[in-house]
PDB file of C-alpha atoms in Angstrom:
ATOM      1  CA  MET A 172       0.154   3.765 -78.054  1.00 51.00           C
ATOM      2  CA  ALA A 173       0.485   2.207 -74.632  1.00 54.00           C
ATOM      3  CA  SER A 174       0.611  -1.593 -74.644  1.00 56.00           C
ATOM      4  CA  LYS A 175      -1.970  -3.789 -73.322  1.00 57.00           C
ATOM      5  CA  SER A 176       0.333  -4.936 -70.309  1.00 59.00           C
ATOM      6  CA  ALA A 177       0.969  -1.194 -69.521  1.00 55.00           C
ATOM      7  CA  THR A 178      -2.766  -0.302 -69.348  1.00 63.00           C
ATOM      8  CA  GLU A 179      -3.933  -3.202 -67.193  1.00 64.00           C
ATOM      9  CA  PRO A 180      -2.468  -1.915 -63.843  1.00 58.00           C
ATOM     10  CA  ALA A 181      -4.366   1.290 -64.384  1.00 55.00           C
ATOM     11  CA  ARG A 182      -7.575  -0.431 -65.218  1.00 62.00           C
ATOM     12  CA  ALA A 183      -7.135  -2.540 -62.165  1.00 54.00           C
ATOM     13  CA  THR A 184      -6.649   0.520 -59.996  1.00 59.00           C
ATOM     14  CA  ARG A 185      -9.785   2.226 -61.210  1.00 62.00           C
ATOM     15  CA  ALA A 186     -11.906  -0.979 -60.730  1.00 60.00           C
ATOM     16  CA  ALA A 187     -10.547  -1.274 -57.185  1.00 61.00           C
ATOM     17  CA  SER A 188     -11.302   2.423 -56.527  1.00 63.00           C
ATOM     18  CA  ARG A 189     -14.863   1.985 -57.796  1.00 75.00           C
ATOM     19  CA  SER A 190     -15.426  -1.096 -55.658  1.00 77.00           C
ATOM     20  CA  HIS A 191     -14.086   0.667 -52.743  1.00 82.00           C
ATOM     21  CA  THR A 192     -16.349   3.716 -53.332  1.00 86.00           C
ATOM     22  CA  LYS A 193     -19.430   1.417 -53.745  1.00 90.00           C
ATOM     23  CA  LYS A 194     -18.727  -0.307 -50.424  1.00 94.00           C
ATOM     24  CA  LEU A 195     -18.217   3.059 -48.591  1.00 95.00           C
ATOM     25  CA  ALA A 196     -21.484   4.259 -50.194  1.00 96.00           C
ATOM     26  CA  GLU A 197     -23.323   1.078 -48.917  1.00 96.00           C
ATOM     27  CA  LEU A 198     -21.963   1.393 -45.340  1.00 97.00           C
ATOM     28  CA  THR A 199     -22.811   5.074 -45.337  1.00 98.00           C
ATOM     29  CA  CYS A 200     -26.270   4.368 -46.495  1.00 97.00           C
ATOM     30  CA  GLU A 201     -26.717   1.797 -43.770  1.00 97.00           C
ATOM     31  CA  LYS A 202     -25.398   4.195 -41.197  1.00 98.00           C
ATOM     32  CA  ILE A 203     -27.849   6.954 -42.270  1.00 98.00           C
ATOM     33  CA  GLU A 204     -30.710   4.536 -42.252  1.00 97.00           C
ATOM     34  CA  MET A 205     -29.936   3.546 -38.766  1.00 97.00           C
ATOM     35  CA  LYS A 206     -29.661   7.213 -37.805  1.00 98.00           C
ATOM     36  CA  ILE A 207     -33.008   7.772 -39.113  1.00 98.00           C
ATOM     37  CA  ILE A 208     -34.497   4.842 -37.336  1.00 97.00           C
ATOM     38  CA  GLU A 209     -32.981   6.000 -33.980  1.00 97.00           C
ATOM     39  CA  MET A 210     -34.531   9.397 -34.666  1.00 97.00           C
ATOM     40  CA  ASP A 211     -38.007   7.587 -34.879  1.00 97.00           C
ATOM     41  CA  TRP A 212     -38.090   8.265 -38.575  1.00 97.00           C
ATOM     42  CA  PRO A 213     -39.033  12.084 -38.502  1.00 98.00           C
ATOM     43  CA  VAL A 214     -40.483  12.460 -41.938  1.00 98.00           C
ATOM     44  CA  GLY A 215     -39.752  15.822 -43.635  1.00 97.00           C
ATOM     45  CA  ARG A 216     -36.917  16.656 -41.472  1.00 97.00           C
ATOM     46  CA  VAL A 217     -33.532  17.832 -42.977  1.00 98.00           C
ATOM     47  CA  ILE A 218     -30.801  15.845 -41.258  1.00 97.00           C
ATOM     48  CA  GLY A 219     -27.846  17.441 -42.954  1.00 97.00           C
ATOM     49  CA  SER A 220     -26.494  19.338 -45.959  1.00 97.00           C
ATOM     50  CA  GLU A 221     -24.129  17.595 -48.147  1.00 96.00           C
ATOM     51  CA  ALA A 222     -21.237  19.436 -46.416  1.00 96.00           C
ATOM     52  CA  GLU A 223     -22.463  18.456 -43.116  1.00 97.00           C
ATOM     53  CA  LEU A 224     -22.876  14.835 -44.149  1.00 98.00           C
ATOM     54  CA  LEU A 225     -19.454  14.785 -45.642  1.00 98.00           C
ATOM     55  CA  ALA A 226     -17.940  15.997 -42.388  1.00 98.00           C
ATOM     56  CA  GLU A 227     -20.192  13.556 -40.271  1.00 98.00           C
ATOM     57  CA  TYR A 228     -19.346  10.382 -42.181  1.00 98.00           C
ATOM     58  CA  GLY A 229     -15.792  11.150 -43.416  1.00 97.00           C
ATOM     59  CA  VAL A 230     -16.150   9.885 -46.902  1.00 96.00           C
ATOM     60  CA  SER A 231     -15.612  11.139 -50.339  1.00 96.00           C
ATOM     61  CA  ARG A 232     -18.078  13.220 -52.148  1.00 96.00           C
ATOM     62  CA  ALA A 233     -18.516  10.359 -54.747  1.00 96.00           C
ATOM     63  CA  ALA A 234     -19.232   7.863 -52.017  1.00 97.00           C
ATOM     64  CA  LEU A 235     -21.822  10.150 -50.221  1.00 97.00           C
ATOM     65  CA  ARG A 236     -23.656  10.824 -53.552  1.00 97.00           C
ATOM     66  CA  GLU A 237     -23.936   7.154 -54.286  1.00 97.00           C
ATOM     67  CA  ALA A 238     -25.262   6.514 -50.682  1.00 98.00           C
ATOM     68  CA  ILE A 239     -27.890   9.275 -51.205  1.00 98.00           C
ATOM     69  CA  ARG A 240     -28.929   7.658 -54.495  1.00 97.00           C
ATOM     70  CA  LEU A 241     -29.296   4.235 -52.556  1.00 96.00           C
ATOM     71  CA  LEU A 242     -31.345   5.993 -49.968  1.00 97.00           C
ATOM     72  CA  GLU A 243     -33.590   7.721 -52.644  1.00 96.00           C
ATOM     73  CA  HIS A 244     -33.988   4.311 -54.361  1.00 92.00           C
ATOM     74  CA  HIS A 245     -34.950   2.690 -51.044  1.00 91.00           C
ATOM     75  CA  ASN A 246     -37.476   5.713 -50.506  1.00 93.00           C
ATOM     76  CA  VAL A 247     -35.704   6.431 -47.154  1.00 96.00           C
ATOM     77  CA  ALA A 248     -34.564   9.990 -47.825  1.00 98.00           C
ATOM     78  CA  TYR A 249     -33.977  12.411 -50.689  1.00 98.00           C
ATOM     79  CA  MET A 250     -31.784  15.329 -51.368  1.00 97.00           C
ATOM     80  CA  ARG A 251     -33.565  18.768 -51.480  1.00 96.00           C
ATOM     81  CA  ARG A 252     -31.526  21.486 -53.409  1.00 92.00           C
ATOM     82  CA  GLY A 253     -31.477  25.195 -52.669  1.00 88.00           C
ATOM     83  CA  PRO A 254     -31.629  27.306 -49.495  1.00 87.00           C
ATOM     84  CA  GLY A 255     -32.653  25.347 -46.487  1.00 85.00           C
ATOM     85  CA  GLY A 256     -32.014  22.155 -48.462  1.00 92.00           C
ATOM     86  CA  GLY A 257     -30.371  18.991 -47.686  1.00 97.00           C
ATOM     87  CA  LEU A 258     -31.025  15.272 -47.063  1.00 98.00           C
ATOM     88  CA  VAL A 259     -34.779  15.116 -46.053  1.00 98.00           C
ATOM     89  CA  VAL A 260     -36.300  12.052 -44.565  1.00 98.00           C
ATOM     90  CA  ALA A 261     -38.915  10.494 -46.694  1.00 97.00           C
ATOM     91  CA  GLU A 262     -42.155   8.366 -45.975  1.00 95.00           C
ATOM     92  CA  PRO A 263     -41.759   4.950 -47.570  1.00 92.00           C
ATOM     93  CA  ASP A 264     -44.284   3.938 -49.977  1.00 89.00           C
ATOM     94  CA  PRO A 265     -45.707   0.589 -49.068  1.00 84.00           C
ATOM     95  CA  ASP A 266     -47.281  -0.016 -52.478  1.00 82.00           C
ATOM     96  CA  ALA A 267     -43.922   0.641 -54.112  1.00 84.00           C
ATOM     97  CA  MET A 268     -42.314  -1.928 -51.664  1.00 85.00           C
ATOM     98  CA  ALA A 269     -45.146  -4.397 -52.455  1.00 83.00           C
ATOM     99  CA  HIS A 270     -44.860  -4.053 -56.192  1.00 84.00           C
ATOM    100  CA  ALA A 271     -40.944  -4.612 -55.941  1.00 87.00           C
ATOM    101  CA  ALA A 272     -41.412  -7.693 -53.901  1.00 88.00           C
ATOM    102  CA  ALA A 273     -44.026  -9.105 -56.233  1.00 86.00           C
ATOM    103  CA  VAL A 274     -41.728  -8.515 -59.160  1.00 88.00           C
ATOM    104  CA  TYR A 275     -39.050 -10.445 -57.344  1.00 91.00           C
ATOM    105  CA  LEU A 276     -41.485 -13.428 -56.421  1.00 90.00           C
ATOM    106  CA  ARG A 277     -42.489 -13.556 -60.038  1.00 88.00           C
ATOM    107  CA  TYR A 278     -38.897 -13.688 -61.076  1.00 92.00           C
ATOM    108  CA  ARG A 279     -38.323 -16.589 -58.657  1.00 93.00           C
ATOM    109  CA  LYS A 280     -41.351 -18.372 -60.384  1.00 91.00           C
ATOM    110  CA  VAL A 281     -43.280 -19.040 -57.188  1.00 89.00           C
ATOM    111  CA  SER A 282     -46.149 -21.351 -58.018  1.00 88.00           C
ATOM    112  CA  PRO A 283     -49.752 -20.260 -57.553  1.00 85.00           C
ATOM    113  CA  ARG A 284     -50.210 -23.103 -54.845  1.00 88.00           C
ATOM    114  CA  ALA A 285     -47.375 -21.824 -52.773  1.00 91.00           C
ATOM    115  CA  LEU A 286     -48.782 -18.373 -53.075  1.00 90.00           C
ATOM    116  CA  PHE A 287     -52.094 -19.357 -51.734  1.00 92.00           C
ATOM    117  CA  GLU A 288     -50.520 -21.421 -48.921  1.00 94.00           C
ATOM    118  CA  ALA A 289     -48.679 -18.237 -47.729  1.00 96.00           C
ATOM    119  CA  ARG A 290     -51.761 -16.066 -48.161  1.00 95.00           C
ATOM    120  CA  THR A 291     -53.901 -18.403 -46.189  1.00 96.00           C
ATOM    121  CA  ALA A 292     -51.484 -18.264 -43.217  1.00 97.00           C
ATOM    122  CA  LEU A 293     -51.277 -14.596 -43.282  1.00 98.00           C
ATOM    123  CA  GLU A 294     -54.944 -13.938 -43.928  1.00 98.00           C
ATOM    124  CA  VAL A 295     -56.182 -16.076 -41.133  1.00 98.00           C
ATOM    125  CA  ALA A 296     -53.960 -14.003 -38.821  1.00 98.00           C
ATOM    126  CA  ALA A 297     -55.325 -10.788 -40.360  1.00 98.00           C
ATOM    127  CA  VAL A 298     -58.974 -11.782 -40.047  1.00 98.00           C
ATOM    128  CA  ARG A 299     -58.571 -12.826 -36.464  1.00 98.00           C
ATOM    129  CA  SER A 300     -56.883  -9.528 -35.586  1.00 98.00           C
ATOM    130  CA  ALA A 301     -59.376  -7.504 -37.476  1.00 98.00           C
ATOM    131  CA  SER A 302     -62.198  -9.385 -35.872  1.00 98.00           C
ATOM    132  CA  GLU A 303     -60.889  -8.819 -32.368  1.00 97.00           C
ATOM    133  CA  ASN A 304     -59.990  -5.111 -32.963  1.00 96.00           C
ATOM    134  CA  ILE A 305     -62.840  -3.768 -35.294  1.00 97.00           C
ATOM    135  CA  ASP A 306     -64.288  -0.427 -34.280  1.00 97.00           C
ATOM    136  CA  GLU A 307     -66.744   1.911 -35.930  1.00 98.00           C
ATOM    137  CA  ALA A 308     -64.189   3.423 -38.166  1.00 98.00           C
ATOM    138  CA  GLY A 309     -63.027  -0.103 -39.324  1.00 98.00           C
ATOM    139  CA  ILE A 310     -66.639  -1.044 -40.032  1.00 98.00           C
ATOM    140  CA  ARG A 311     -67.185   1.881 -42.146  1.00 98.00           C
ATOM    141  CA  LYS A 312     -63.849   1.199 -44.140  1.00 97.00           C
ATOM    142  CA  LEU A 313     -64.983  -2.455 -44.566  1.00 97.00           C
ATOM    143  CA  ARG A 314     -68.433  -1.434 -45.951  1.00 96.00           C
ATOM    144  CA  ASP A 315     -66.880   1.230 -48.060  1.00 96.00           C
ATOM    145  CA  ALA A 316     -64.589  -1.359 -49.663  1.00 95.00           C
ATOM    146  CA  LEU A 317     -67.633  -3.644 -50.191  1.00 96.00           C
ATOM    147  CA  ASP A 318     -69.751  -0.799 -51.711  1.00 94.00           C
ATOM    148  CA  HIS A 319     -66.864  -0.016 -54.131  1.00 91.00           C
ATOM    149  CA  GLU A 320     -66.433  -3.758 -55.001  1.00 91.00           C
ATOM    150  CA  ALA A 321     -70.198  -3.778 -55.827  1.00 89.00           C
ATOM    151  CA  GLN A 322     -69.713  -0.943 -58.159  1.00 87.00           C
ATOM    152  CA  PHE A 323     -66.867  -2.961 -59.820  1.00 79.00           C
ATOM    153  CA  VAL A 324     -69.338  -5.916 -60.139  1.00 73.00           C
ATOM    154  CA  GLY A 325     -71.533  -3.600 -62.108  1.00 65.00           C
ATOM    155  CA  GLY A 326     -68.706  -2.216 -64.070  1.00 63.00           C
ATOM    156  CA  GLU A 327     -68.767   1.265 -62.643  1.00 55.00           C
ATOM    157  CA  SER A 328     -65.757   1.168 -60.374  1.00 51.00           C
ATOM    158  CA  ASP A 329     -61.862   1.048 -60.877  1.00 49.00           C
ATOM    159  CA  ALA A 330     -61.611  -1.266 -58.020  1.00 56.00           C
ATOM    160  CA  THR A 331     -60.834  -4.940 -58.287  1.00 74.00           C
ATOM    161  CA  ILE A 332     -62.487  -7.907 -56.683  1.00 81.00           C
ATOM    162  CA  HIS A 333     -59.043  -8.524 -54.939  1.00 86.00           C
ATOM    163  CA  ASP A 334     -58.926  -5.168 -52.926  1.00 91.00           C
ATOM    164  CA  PHE A 335     -61.108  -6.501 -50.122  1.00 95.00           C
ATOM    165  CA  HIS A 336     -58.344  -8.750 -48.801  1.00 96.00           C
ATOM    166  CA  ILE A 337     -55.795  -5.778 -48.648  1.00 95.00           C
ATOM    167  CA  VAL A 338     -58.534  -3.723 -46.596  1.00 97.00           C
ATOM    168  CA  VAL A 339     -58.882  -6.509 -44.173  1.00 98.00           C
ATOM    169  CA  ALA A 340     -55.111  -6.844 -43.828  1.00 98.00           C
ATOM    170  CA  GLU A 341     -54.921  -3.037 -43.028  1.00 97.00           C
ATOM    171  CA  LEU A 342     -57.730  -3.366 -40.424  1.00 98.00           C
ATOM    172  CA  SER A 343     -55.672  -6.007 -38.715  1.00 98.00           C
ATOM    173  CA  GLY A 344     -53.497  -3.191 -37.390  1.00 97.00           C
ATOM    174  CA  ASN A 345     -50.342  -5.159 -38.263  1.00 98.00           C
ATOM    175  CA  PRO A 346     -48.247  -3.411 -40.887  1.00 95.00           C
ATOM    176  CA  ALA A 347     -46.345  -6.448 -41.644  1.00 95.00           C
ATOM    177  CA  LEU A 348     -49.402  -8.400 -42.458  1.00 97.00           C
ATOM    178  CA  HIS A 349     -50.659  -5.561 -44.544  1.00 95.00           C
ATOM    179  CA  LEU A 350     -47.615  -5.494 -46.506  1.00 94.00           C
ATOM    180  CA  PHE A 351     -47.140  -9.005 -47.203  1.00 95.00           C
ATOM    181  CA  ILE A 352     -50.804  -9.691 -48.046  1.00 95.00           C
ATOM    182  CA  ASN A 353     -50.625  -6.853 -50.493  1.00 92.00           C
ATOM    183  CA  VAL A 354     -47.677  -8.534 -52.223  1.00 92.00           C
ATOM    184  CA  LEU A 355     -49.276 -11.925 -52.411  1.00 92.00           C
ATOM    185  CA  THR A 356     -52.634 -10.576 -53.432  1.00 90.00           C
ATOM    186  CA  GLN A 357     -51.002  -8.652 -56.353  1.00 85.00           C
ATOM    187  CA  LEU A 358     -49.451 -11.969 -57.443  1.00 87.00           C
ATOM    188  CA  SER A 359     -52.703 -14.061 -57.053  1.00 84.00           C
ATOM    189  CA  ALA A 360     -54.536 -11.424 -59.102  1.00 80.00           C
ATOM    190  CA  ALA A 361     -51.880 -11.744 -61.706  1.00 75.00           C
ATOM    191  CA  ASP A 362     -52.394 -15.578 -61.906  1.00 71.00           C
ATOM    192  CA  PHE A 363     -56.124 -15.215 -62.402  1.00 64.00           C
ATOM    193  CA  LEU A 364     -56.022 -12.153 -64.670  1.00 58.00           C
ATOM    194  CA  GLY A 365     -52.679 -12.409 -66.564  1.00 55.00           C
ATOM    195  CA  ALA A 366     -49.655 -10.372 -66.030  1.00 41.00           C
ATOM    196  CA  THR A 367     -51.019  -7.141 -67.755  1.00 39.00           C
ATOM    197  CA  ALA A 368     -54.170  -7.143 -65.859  1.00 46.00           C
ATOM    198  CA  MET A 369     -52.216  -7.158 -62.567  1.00 43.00           C
ATOM    199  CA  PHE A 370     -51.639  -3.452 -63.286  1.00 42.00           C
ATOM    200  CA  ASP A 371     -54.662  -2.650 -65.538  1.00 48.00           C
ATOM    201  CA  LYS A 372     -57.985  -2.679 -63.799  1.00 49.00           C
ATOM    202  CA  LYS A 373     -59.850  -2.253 -66.995  1.00 50.00           C
ATOM    203  CA  ALA A 374     -58.215  -5.404 -68.307  1.00 47.00           C
ATOM    204  CA  ALA A 375     -59.146  -7.117 -65.016  1.00 50.00           C
ATOM    205  CA  ARG A 376     -62.928  -6.227 -65.433  1.00 49.00           C
ATOM    206  CA  SER A 377     -62.889  -7.655 -69.048  1.00 48.00           C
ATOM    207  CA  VAL A 378     -61.127 -10.967 -68.001  1.00 46.00           C
ATOM    208  CA  GLU A 379     -63.083 -11.909 -64.820  1.00 50.00           C
ATOM    209  CA  SER A 380     -66.625 -13.368 -65.590  1.00 60.00           C
ATOM    210  CA  SER A 381     -69.603 -11.751 -64.133  1.00 67.00           C
ATOM    211  CA  LYS A 382     -70.785 -14.804 -62.287  1.00 73.00           C
ATOM    212  CA  GLN A 383     -67.318 -15.355 -60.723  1.00 78.00           C
ATOM    213  CA  VAL A 384     -67.007 -11.798 -59.465  1.00 81.00           C
ATOM    214  CA  GLU A 385     -70.631 -11.907 -58.012  1.00 86.00           C
ATOM    215  CA  GLU A 386     -69.834 -15.268 -56.134  1.00 90.00           C
ATOM    216  CA  VAL A 387     -66.485 -13.759 -54.787  1.00 90.00           C
ATOM    217  CA  HIS A 388     -68.415 -10.534 -53.733  1.00 93.00           C
ATOM    218  CA  ARG A 389     -70.967 -12.525 -51.731  1.00 95.00           C
ATOM    219  CA  THR A 390     -68.261 -14.508 -50.011  1.00 97.00           C
ATOM    220  CA  HIS A 391     -66.507 -11.228 -49.114  1.00 97.00           C
ATOM    221  CA  GLU A 392     -69.650  -9.949 -47.623  1.00 98.00           C
ATOM    222  CA  ALA A 393     -70.004 -13.029 -45.474  1.00 98.00           C
ATOM    223  CA  ILE A 394     -66.272 -12.687 -44.269  1.00 98.00           C
ATOM    224  CA  ALA A 395     -67.066  -8.950 -43.628  1.00 98.00           C
ATOM    225  CA  ASP A 396     -70.185  -9.760 -41.525  1.00 98.00           C
ATOM    226  CA  ALA A 397     -68.151 -12.233 -39.287  1.00 98.00           C
ATOM    227  CA  ILE A 398     -65.433  -9.616 -38.679  1.00 99.00           C
ATOM    228  CA  VAL A 399     -68.121  -6.997 -37.766  1.00 98.00           C
ATOM    229  CA  ALA A 400     -69.744  -9.443 -35.401  1.00 98.00           C
ATOM    230  CA  GLY A 401     -66.392 -10.062 -33.627  1.00 98.00           C
ATOM    231  CA  ASP A 402     -66.585 -13.892 -34.763  1.00 98.00           C
ATOM    232  CA  ALA A 403     -62.850 -14.384 -35.427  1.00 98.00           C
ATOM    233  CA  ALA A 404     -63.341 -18.132 -35.729  1.00 98.00           C
ATOM    234  CA  LEU A 405     -66.170 -17.721 -38.346  1.00 98.00           C
ATOM    235  CA  ALA A 406     -64.327 -15.077 -40.253  1.00 98.00           C
ATOM    236  CA  GLN A 407     -61.209 -17.419 -40.305  1.00 98.00           C
ATOM    237  CA  HIS A 408     -63.252 -20.490 -41.453  1.00 98.00           C
ATOM    238  CA  ARG A 409     -65.001 -18.472 -44.386  1.00 98.00           C
ATOM    239  CA  THR A 410     -61.583 -17.016 -45.455  1.00 98.00           C
ATOM    240  CA  VAL A 411     -59.937 -20.464 -45.569  1.00 98.00           C
ATOM    241  CA  ARG A 412     -62.673 -21.804 -47.539  1.00 97.00           C
ATOM    242  CA  HIS A 413     -62.736 -18.860 -49.828  1.00 95.00           C
ATOM    243  CA  LEU A 414     -58.864 -19.042 -50.542  1.00 94.00           C
ATOM    244  CA  ASN A 415     -59.153 -22.806 -50.922  1.00 93.00           C
ATOM    245  CA  ALA A 416     -61.732 -22.264 -53.489  1.00 91.00           C
ATOM    246  CA  LEU A 417     -59.739 -19.708 -55.318  1.00 87.00           C
ATOM    247  CA  ALA A 418     -56.797 -21.999 -55.328  1.00 87.00           C
ATOM    248  CA  ALA A 419     -58.813 -24.961 -56.570  1.00 86.00           C
ATOM    249  CA  ALA A 420     -59.920 -22.721 -59.472  1.00 80.00           C
ATOM    250  CA  LEU A 421     -56.467 -22.197 -60.463  1.00 76.00           C
ATOM    251  CA  ASP A 422     -55.588 -25.888 -60.541  1.00 71.00           C
ATOM    252  CA  SER A 423     -58.621 -26.730 -62.596  1.00 63.00           C
TER     253      SER A 423
END
C-alpha cells in the first residue's frame, strides 16, 4: 500500500489539473459568449460542432465540455446532437433569470423596506416611459392585464394581483426595467404571501383578503388610466402612493 506521503503529490497534481481545466472552461465560456454578442445573438444558429470548437479555441475536450455546460446553465447556448448538430445559440429566459436573482436576494436577506425603495425608483421610471410611449397595442395589453386581474379578484383567474406591475414594466420598452421590476415584484409578493405563495398562485388567492385585492385593483386601474392618458406625472404620483401604501402594510 502506498504511503500517505507518496500519494499526496499525485492528489495535488490532479487538483491542479482540475483547477486548470475549470479556469480554461470559464475563459472559453466567456469567449463564446462574446462571439455570440458580436454576432448580434443569432438565436437558433449553429456556431460550431465540437470538433470545430476544439480547433477554434485550442482547449481540451474536458475544458470545452465544461464551457458548454456553463453556457447551457446560463441559457446562452446548448449542444444539439446528431447530423447537423453543434452548439446552438439559445434565447435567454428572462423569467428564469428573474427567479435566480430573486433567490439570491432572498439569500442576502434583503429587507422589505429596501425592496420597496428599489421598486419605487424603478417603477417611477417605468410608468413615465410607459406613459410617454403608450400606443394602441400597449393600451390593449394594459386593459387585458386589468381584465385578467379582475378575474383574479373574482377567483376565476390564475393571475396574481402583482402581475400588473410587470406588465407596466414591459410597456416601458426598457428590458432592464422589465427584468429588475420582475425580480423585485416576485420578492415583494413573497413578503406579502409567504415564500410558497410566491410560486403558487392558488395559495396567493387564499392568502390575500378580498377587500385588499379589490383596493389594489382599483389603484391599478387609476394608474393605468393615467398611463393611457399620457399623464406621466399623475401616473408616477399614483404609483409612489400605491407602493408606499404597500410598504406601510408590511410594516404594520
